[in-house]
C-alpha cells in the first residue's frame, strides 16, 4: 500500500528538510554565543487544568468561557502517542473513540457535536500551530496532529467557540513543542501486540533569533481485527524567526501519509461470534483507504507599539483520498464503489488588536478578516473486487468561507469583566459535473449559507481563589462536502436540500482552587435548529438529513488534587443529554453520545531528591461510559463499559545523554466492550469492538548538544 511516490516524498523530508532543522541546533551548540529563548507555543509541563478564557487574536485576554488545557506530560507520558483517544478522555464533555479502524479516523465529539461523523471530524474546529486543520466546509482530520511532536493542547467549549466560525460545536487547538534548549536530538521507539510499533526522530534548537524543531514519525500495525492493518508516516516542523524586536515569523510544515484497510462494523450476531472478524464483502472488495495531506503555513506578527498588534496568517496545501467500498458501484445511479478525491485548499487571516483605557479601565479590541477556499476533484469508479474499474462519477466542487469578526474585553472593575464578540460567515458551495461521466446531466448546483453569530459573557472574581462566569451566544454549522455527497433518494448529484444548523448556546461556570485542590464546573444548555443526522450508512457510504431540532444540556466537572505521599489524582465527569424535538425522532436521544462519562486517574511520583527513581512515575486510570444508541430510532445500543489502563516509566541521565523507558498495559482487566459505533448502518453492522488486554513497551534516547 506504500507507493514509491510517497516514499520519495518522505525521503526528501528526511534527507533535506529535517537536517535543515537539526542544523539549527547543532550550529547553536558550536556557536558558543548567547541565544534568544525558544519561542513559546503552549504550556509544556502543565497538568490537565480548566481555565476560563479563550485566546483569540494576538495578545488576547481571557474570556468567560471554558478551556481545558493539556500539557506535554498529559499528552505523551507513558502513552503510544498515536491517537487522541489516549489522552482526551481526561477532558469532560469531549468523547473520543478509537474505532480500531485507521481508515476512518477517530470518532470525536464535544458536547455531542460531531458524534455521528462517519469518518474524520465534523462539527468541531481544529488547528495546529494556529493553522486550520478544518476545511471551510467544517470537515477535518485529527490524525494530522502528530502527537510525539505536540507540546500542548486546548479544548474550547461553550459559546465563545463560535468566534472561530463554521463547525462551532467546539475547538481543539494543538501546538508543536518548543524548540529544545539546549539543542537536542532524540530517537524513540515502542512495540506492542499485533505487530504494532512506532519510531520517532525529533531534533531542533536555537541559533541567534531563529529556532526550529522537526520530527519524523513512522507507525505500523497489523491490526487487532482482521483486515485492519495500517501504516502511517508523518513529518511535522516549525521554524520561527524574530526578525526585529517587533516582527516575528513562524513557518509550519506538515506532511501526512496513511494507508489503511477498512474492516467496518459488525452486527450483534457477528460481534458475539467473533469480535475480530470482518464481513465477507470487505475481503472480497478489499476495502481500504489511502490518505495524503501536505500543508504549510506562515504567521507574521507585527507590533506597532505596546498597544497595537497585527497578525497575518497564510496557508495552503493538498489532500488526496482514495477509498475502496464493499460493493461494485456499477448499478443504477450509483457513483461507484471507489472514491477518488483530490483537494487543494488555501486561506488567509488578518487581525488587528488594540489595547487601551475606557473610563480609566483597560479594554482590548480585536477585529479581523478571514478567507478560506477548497477545490475538490471528486471521481467515482467501479470496484472490480479491489481493482479500480470504469468511471461512474466526475465532479468539480468548490467551497469558500469569507468571515469578518470583532471581539472585545473590558475590565469594568478589578473583579468584574465583560467580553463579547460577533462574527459573520458566508459559506458558498458549488458543484459542476464532468461531461465524461455517466449520469452527469443535471447533477450540478450550488448553495449559499450565511450567519451572524454574536456572543457575550461576564466573569466575576469572588476572591483570589474563586470565580464565576456566564456566557451566551449563537453558533453556525454548515453541512460538509461529505454530508452533501450523496442524496437520500439515491439519485446522482449533491444533497443541496441539506440545511445548516444554528445554535443558541448558554453556559454558567464556577472555578475554585483551595491549596492543593482545584475544582471546576460548568452547566450548559444548547438548542439547535435543523440538526444534521445520519439517514443511512451502507458499506461506508453515508447519507444525511435534517431531523428537526435538538435540545442538549449537561455539566462538565473536573477535580485535581495533590495528595499526601507524592500522589496526585484527577477526576473528570460529563453529563451530556441530547434529545430531538420534533422531526422523525421526536423525543429520542441523539445516537453516538453516551449520557455519562467518568475519567479517574491516580499517579505516584517520588520526590526529586530520590536519584535512584529519577523521572519515575506510575499511573492507573479508568474510563467509564454509559450506553450509546446507534440510530435515531433508539432501537439498538452499545452497552456501557468501564476500562482500566496502567503505565509506568523511569529515566536515567548521564551528562548530555538521557535514556527513558516505559511500559503500558491497556484494558488491564481484559474487558470485552464496544469502543465505537457506526451510526444508522443499513445492515445493522453498528459495532466496533475494543481489543482485549495488550502491552506496549518503549524506550527513548536523547542527546543534548
PDB file of C-alpha atoms in Angstrom, residues 437-604:
ATOM      1  CA  UNK A 437     -19.137  10.514 -16.535  1.00  0.00           C
ATOM      2  CA  UNK A 438     -22.420   8.587 -16.747  1.00  0.00           C
ATOM      3  CA  UNK A 439     -25.453  10.227 -15.118  1.00  0.00           C
ATOM      4  CA  UNK A 440     -23.700  13.604 -15.207  1.00  0.00           C
ATOM      5  CA  UNK A 441     -26.549  15.662 -16.652  1.00  0.00           C
ATOM      6  CA  UNK A 442     -28.326  17.883 -14.143  1.00  0.00           C
ATOM      7  CA  UNK A 443     -26.163  16.925 -11.175  1.00  0.00           C
ATOM      8  CA  UNK A 444     -24.508  20.314 -10.603  1.00  0.00           C
ATOM      9  CA  UNK A 445     -25.707  23.044  -8.298  1.00  0.00           C
ATOM     10  CA  UNK A 446     -24.795  25.489  -5.586  1.00  0.00           C
ATOM     11  CA  UNK A 447     -25.725  26.563  -2.081  1.00  0.00           C
ATOM     12  CA  UNK A 448     -25.006  29.744  -0.146  1.00  0.00           C
ATOM     13  CA  UNK A 449     -25.146  29.748   3.658  1.00  0.00           C
ATOM     14  CA  UNK A 450     -24.524  32.766   5.874  1.00  0.00           C
ATOM     15  CA  UNK A 451     -24.874  33.578   9.531  1.00  0.00           C
ATOM     16  CA  UNK A 452     -24.083  36.295  12.067  1.00  0.00           C
ATOM     17  CA  UNK A 453     -23.077  34.851  15.447  1.00  0.00           C
ATOM     18  CA  UNK A 454     -22.901  37.177  18.471  1.00  0.00           C
ATOM     19  CA  UNK A 455     -21.552  36.112  21.893  1.00  0.00           C
ATOM     20  CA  UNK A 456     -21.357  37.869  25.262  1.00  0.00           C
ATOM     21  CA  UNK A 457     -20.145  36.892  28.727  1.00  0.00           C
ATOM     22  CA  UNK A 458     -19.417  38.099  32.247  1.00  0.00           C
ATOM     23  CA  UNK A 459     -16.615  36.962  34.551  1.00  0.00           C
ATOM     24  CA  UNK A 460     -16.691  37.800  38.287  1.00  0.00           C
ATOM     25  CA  UNK A 461     -13.898  37.063  40.767  1.00  0.00           C
ATOM     26  CA  UNK A 462     -15.454  36.249  44.130  1.00  0.00           C
ATOM     27  CA  UNK A 463     -11.986  36.279  45.700  1.00  0.00           C
ATOM     28  CA  UNK A 464      -8.477  35.255  44.721  1.00  0.00           C
ATOM     29  CA  UNK A 465      -9.460  31.570  44.835  1.00  0.00           C
ATOM     30  CA  UNK A 466     -12.968  31.575  43.309  1.00  0.00           C
ATOM     31  CA  UNK A 467     -14.555  32.978  40.166  1.00  0.00           C
ATOM     32  CA  UNK A 468     -17.863  32.519  38.366  1.00  0.00           C
ATOM     33  CA  UNK A 469     -18.887  33.277  34.813  1.00  0.00           C
ATOM     34  CA  UNK A 470     -21.892  33.256  32.484  1.00  0.00           C
ATOM     35  CA  UNK A 471     -21.960  33.466  28.710  1.00  0.00           C
ATOM     36  CA  UNK A 472     -24.430  33.246  25.833  1.00  0.00           C
ATOM     37  CA  UNK A 473     -24.082  33.139  22.072  1.00  0.00           C
ATOM     38  CA  UNK A 474     -25.180  31.821  18.707  1.00  0.00           C
ATOM     39  CA  UNK A 475     -23.339  29.322  16.514  1.00  0.00           C
ATOM     40  CA  UNK A 476     -23.262  28.026  12.958  1.00  0.00           C
ATOM     41  CA  UNK A 477     -22.502  24.592  11.471  1.00  0.00           C
ATOM     42  CA  UNK A 478     -22.884  24.003   7.720  1.00  0.00           C
ATOM     43  CA  UNK A 479     -23.031  20.611   6.033  1.00  0.00           C
ATOM     44  CA  UNK A 480     -19.653  19.291   4.908  1.00  0.00           C
ATOM     45  CA  UNK A 481     -18.941  18.118   1.384  1.00  0.00           C
ATOM     46  CA  UNK A 482     -19.033  14.564   2.710  1.00  0.00           C
ATOM     47  CA  UNK A 483     -22.514  15.123   4.131  1.00  0.00           C
ATOM     48  CA  UNK A 484     -23.630  16.667   0.834  1.00  0.00           C
ATOM     49  CA  UNK A 485     -22.022  13.977  -1.340  1.00  0.00           C
ATOM     50  CA  UNK A 486     -24.974  11.577  -1.632  1.00  0.00           C
ATOM     51  CA  UNK A 487     -28.716  12.202  -1.822  1.00  0.00           C
ATOM     52  CA  UNK A 488     -31.039  10.122   0.385  1.00  0.00           C
ATOM     53  CA  UNK A 489     -33.215   9.276  -2.657  1.00  0.00           C
ATOM     54  CA  UNK A 490     -30.258   7.566  -4.377  1.00  0.00           C
ATOM     55  CA  UNK A 491     -30.200   9.975  -7.302  1.00  0.00           C
ATOM     56  CA  UNK A 492     -26.912  11.457  -8.570  1.00  0.00           C
ATOM     57  CA  UNK A 493     -25.722  14.898  -7.521  1.00  0.00           C
ATOM     58  CA  UNK A 494     -25.083  16.643  -4.226  1.00  0.00           C
ATOM     59  CA  UNK A 495     -27.671  16.816  -1.466  1.00  0.00           C
ATOM     60  CA  UNK A 496     -28.236  20.578  -1.523  1.00  0.00           C
ATOM     61  CA  UNK A 497     -31.533  20.125   0.301  1.00  0.00           C
ATOM     62  CA  UNK A 498     -29.463  19.769   3.485  1.00  0.00           C
ATOM     63  CA  UNK A 499     -29.608  22.920   5.617  1.00  0.00           C
ATOM     64  CA  UNK A 500     -27.056  24.295   8.120  1.00  0.00           C
ATOM     65  CA  UNK A 501     -27.533  24.040  11.876  1.00  0.00           C
ATOM     66  CA  UNK A 502     -27.971  27.184  14.003  1.00  0.00           C
ATOM     67  CA  UNK A 503     -27.091  27.074  17.699  1.00  0.00           C
ATOM     68  CA  UNK A 504     -28.172  29.057  20.743  1.00  0.00           C
ATOM     69  CA  UNK A 505     -25.646  28.303  23.446  1.00  0.00           C
ATOM     70  CA  UNK A 506     -25.629  29.310  27.113  1.00  0.00           C
ATOM     71  CA  UNK A 507     -23.301  28.350  29.949  1.00  0.00           C
ATOM     72  CA  UNK A 508     -22.529  29.175  33.582  1.00  0.00           C
ATOM     73  CA  UNK A 509     -19.452  28.051  35.475  1.00  0.00           C
ATOM     74  CA  UNK A 510     -17.514  28.149  38.714  1.00  0.00           C
ATOM     75  CA  UNK A 511     -13.814  27.658  39.323  1.00  0.00           C
ATOM     76  CA  UNK A 512     -12.181  27.196  42.710  1.00  0.00           C
ATOM     77  CA  UNK A 513      -8.667  26.487  43.935  1.00  0.00           C
ATOM     78  CA  UNK A 514      -8.022  25.837  47.608  1.00  0.00           C
ATOM     79  CA  UNK A 515      -4.457  24.861  48.400  1.00  0.00           C
ATOM     80  CA  UNK A 516      -3.703  21.592  46.618  1.00  0.00           C
ATOM     81  CA  UNK A 517      -7.296  21.097  45.466  1.00  0.00           C
ATOM     82  CA  UNK A 518      -8.681  22.523  42.217  1.00  0.00           C
ATOM     83  CA  UNK A 519     -12.327  22.220  41.195  1.00  0.00           C
ATOM     84  CA  UNK A 520     -14.060  23.372  38.007  1.00  0.00           C
ATOM     85  CA  UNK A 521     -17.672  23.036  36.979  1.00  0.00           C
ATOM     86  CA  UNK A 522     -19.951  24.277  34.211  1.00  0.00           C
ATOM     87  CA  UNK A 523     -23.590  23.878  33.298  1.00  0.00           C
ATOM     88  CA  UNK A 524     -24.759  24.391  29.731  1.00  0.00           C
ATOM     89  CA  UNK A 525     -27.952  24.490  27.714  1.00  0.00           C
ATOM     90  CA  UNK A 526     -27.928  24.440  23.904  1.00  0.00           C
ATOM     91  CA  UNK A 527     -30.714  24.372  21.325  1.00  0.00           C
ATOM     92  CA  UNK A 528     -30.066  23.551  17.680  1.00  0.00           C
ATOM     93  CA  UNK A 529     -32.236  24.063  14.601  1.00  0.00           C
ATOM     94  CA  UNK A 530     -32.026  21.758  11.565  1.00  0.00           C
ATOM     95  CA  UNK A 531     -29.995  19.098  13.346  1.00  0.00           C
ATOM     96  CA  UNK A 532     -27.957  17.187  10.728  1.00  0.00           C
ATOM     97  CA  UNK A 533     -28.010  13.422  11.347  1.00  0.00           C
ATOM     98  CA  UNK A 534     -27.122  10.227   9.520  1.00  0.00           C
ATOM     99  CA  UNK A 535     -30.018   8.955   7.450  1.00  0.00           C
ATOM    100  CA  UNK A 536     -28.412   5.694   6.344  1.00  0.00           C
ATOM    101  CA  UNK A 537     -24.970   4.137   6.076  1.00  0.00           C
ATOM    102  CA  UNK A 538     -24.219   1.333   3.651  1.00  0.00           C
ATOM    103  CA  UNK A 539     -20.721  -0.069   3.303  1.00  0.00           C
ATOM    104  CA  UNK A 540     -19.082   3.239   4.148  1.00  0.00           C
ATOM    105  CA  UNK A 541     -21.379   5.422   2.015  1.00  0.00           C
ATOM    106  CA  UNK A 542     -23.469   7.661   4.256  1.00  0.00           C
ATOM    107  CA  UNK A 543     -26.415   9.957   3.568  1.00  0.00           C
ATOM    108  CA  UNK A 544     -27.635  12.754   5.846  1.00  0.00           C
ATOM    109  CA  UNK A 545     -30.887  14.598   6.551  1.00  0.00           C
ATOM    110  CA  UNK A 546     -32.107  17.421   8.766  1.00  0.00           C
ATOM    111  CA  UNK A 547     -34.056  15.816  11.610  1.00  0.00           C
ATOM    112  CA  UNK A 548     -35.783  18.720  13.342  1.00  0.00           C
ATOM    113  CA  UNK A 549     -34.346  20.465  16.372  1.00  0.00           C
ATOM    114  CA  UNK A 550     -32.374  19.252  19.357  1.00  0.00           C
ATOM    115  CA  UNK A 551     -32.085  20.313  22.960  1.00  0.00           C
ATOM    116  CA  UNK A 552     -28.903  19.468  24.843  1.00  0.00           C
ATOM    117  CA  UNK A 553     -27.966  20.170  28.405  1.00  0.00           C
ATOM    118  CA  UNK A 554     -25.351  18.863  30.754  1.00  0.00           C
ATOM    119  CA  UNK A 555     -22.483  19.505  33.076  1.00  0.00           C
ATOM    120  CA  UNK A 556     -18.691  19.244  32.985  1.00  0.00           C
ATOM    121  CA  UNK A 557     -16.878  18.664  36.281  1.00  0.00           C
ATOM    122  CA  UNK A 558     -13.165  18.317  36.972  1.00  0.00           C
ATOM    123  CA  UNK A 559     -11.285  17.796  40.220  1.00  0.00           C
ATOM    124  CA  UNK A 560      -7.486  17.845  40.510  1.00  0.00           C
ATOM    125  CA  UNK A 561      -5.764  17.090  43.802  1.00  0.00           C
ATOM    126  CA  UNK A 562      -2.186  16.843  45.066  1.00  0.00           C
ATOM    127  CA  UNK A 563      -2.426  14.081  47.684  1.00  0.00           C
ATOM    128  CA  UNK A 564      -0.106  13.029  50.513  1.00  0.00           C
ATOM    129  CA  UNK A 565       2.863  10.720  49.878  1.00  0.00           C
ATOM    130  CA  UNK A 566       3.516  12.241  46.418  1.00  0.00           C
ATOM    131  CA  UNK A 567       0.262  11.029  44.868  1.00  0.00           C
ATOM    132  CA  UNK A 568      -1.877  13.134  42.524  1.00  0.00           C
ATOM    133  CA  UNK A 569      -5.391  12.454  41.277  1.00  0.00           C
ATOM    134  CA  UNK A 570      -7.752  13.692  38.605  1.00  0.00           C
ATOM    135  CA  UNK A 571     -11.492  13.164  38.131  1.00  0.00           C
ATOM    136  CA  UNK A 572     -13.417  14.362  35.075  1.00  0.00           C
ATOM    137  CA  UNK A 573     -17.167  13.804  34.803  1.00  0.00           C
ATOM    138  CA  UNK A 574     -19.539  14.582  31.921  1.00  0.00           C
ATOM    139  CA  UNK A 575     -23.306  14.555  31.722  1.00  0.00           C
ATOM    140  CA  UNK A 576     -24.438  15.031  28.101  1.00  0.00           C
ATOM    141  CA  UNK A 577     -28.156  14.824  27.371  1.00  0.00           C
ATOM    142  CA  UNK A 578     -29.102  15.417  23.715  1.00  0.00           C
ATOM    143  CA  UNK A 579     -32.735  14.903  22.655  1.00  0.00           C
ATOM    144  CA  UNK A 580     -34.596  15.506  19.407  1.00  0.00           C
ATOM    145  CA  UNK A 581     -37.506  17.930  19.429  1.00  0.00           C
ATOM    146  CA  UNK A 582     -39.853  17.442  16.516  1.00  0.00           C
ATOM    147  CA  UNK A 583     -38.969  15.659  13.311  1.00  0.00           C
ATOM    148  CA  UNK A 584     -38.847  11.882  12.726  1.00  0.00           C
ATOM    149  CA  UNK A 585     -37.040  11.113  16.022  1.00  0.00           C
ATOM    150  CA  UNK A 586     -39.016  13.374  18.345  1.00  0.00           C
ATOM    151  CA  UNK A 587     -38.186  12.656  21.994  1.00  0.00           C
ATOM    152  CA  UNK A 588     -35.364  10.227  21.219  1.00  0.00           C
ATOM    153  CA  UNK A 589     -31.714  10.528  22.220  1.00  0.00           C
ATOM    154  CA  UNK A 590     -29.011  11.570  19.769  1.00  0.00           C
ATOM    155  CA  UNK A 591     -27.087   8.463  18.614  1.00  0.00           C
ATOM    156  CA  UNK A 592     -23.368   8.247  19.284  1.00  0.00           C
ATOM    157  CA  UNK A 593     -23.486  10.247  22.535  1.00  0.00           C
ATOM    158  CA  UNK A 594     -23.025   8.498  25.902  1.00  0.00           C
ATOM    159  CA  UNK A 595     -25.138  10.243  28.521  1.00  0.00           C
ATOM    160  CA  UNK A 596     -22.400   9.942  31.141  1.00  0.00           C
ATOM    161  CA  UNK A 597     -18.636   9.589  31.133  1.00  0.00           C
ATOM    162  CA  UNK A 598     -16.192   9.445  34.053  1.00  0.00           C
ATOM    163  CA  UNK A 599     -12.403   9.558  33.896  1.00  0.00           C
ATOM    164  CA  UNK A 600     -10.312   8.832  37.005  1.00  0.00           C
ATOM    165  CA  UNK A 601      -6.527   8.830  37.188  1.00  0.00           C
ATOM    166  CA  UNK A 602      -4.081   8.299  40.057  1.00  0.00           C
ATOM    167  CA  UNK A 603      -0.328   8.948  39.693  1.00  0.00           C
ATOM    168  CA  UNK A 604       2.635   8.491  42.027  1.00  0.00           C
TER     169      UNK A 604
END
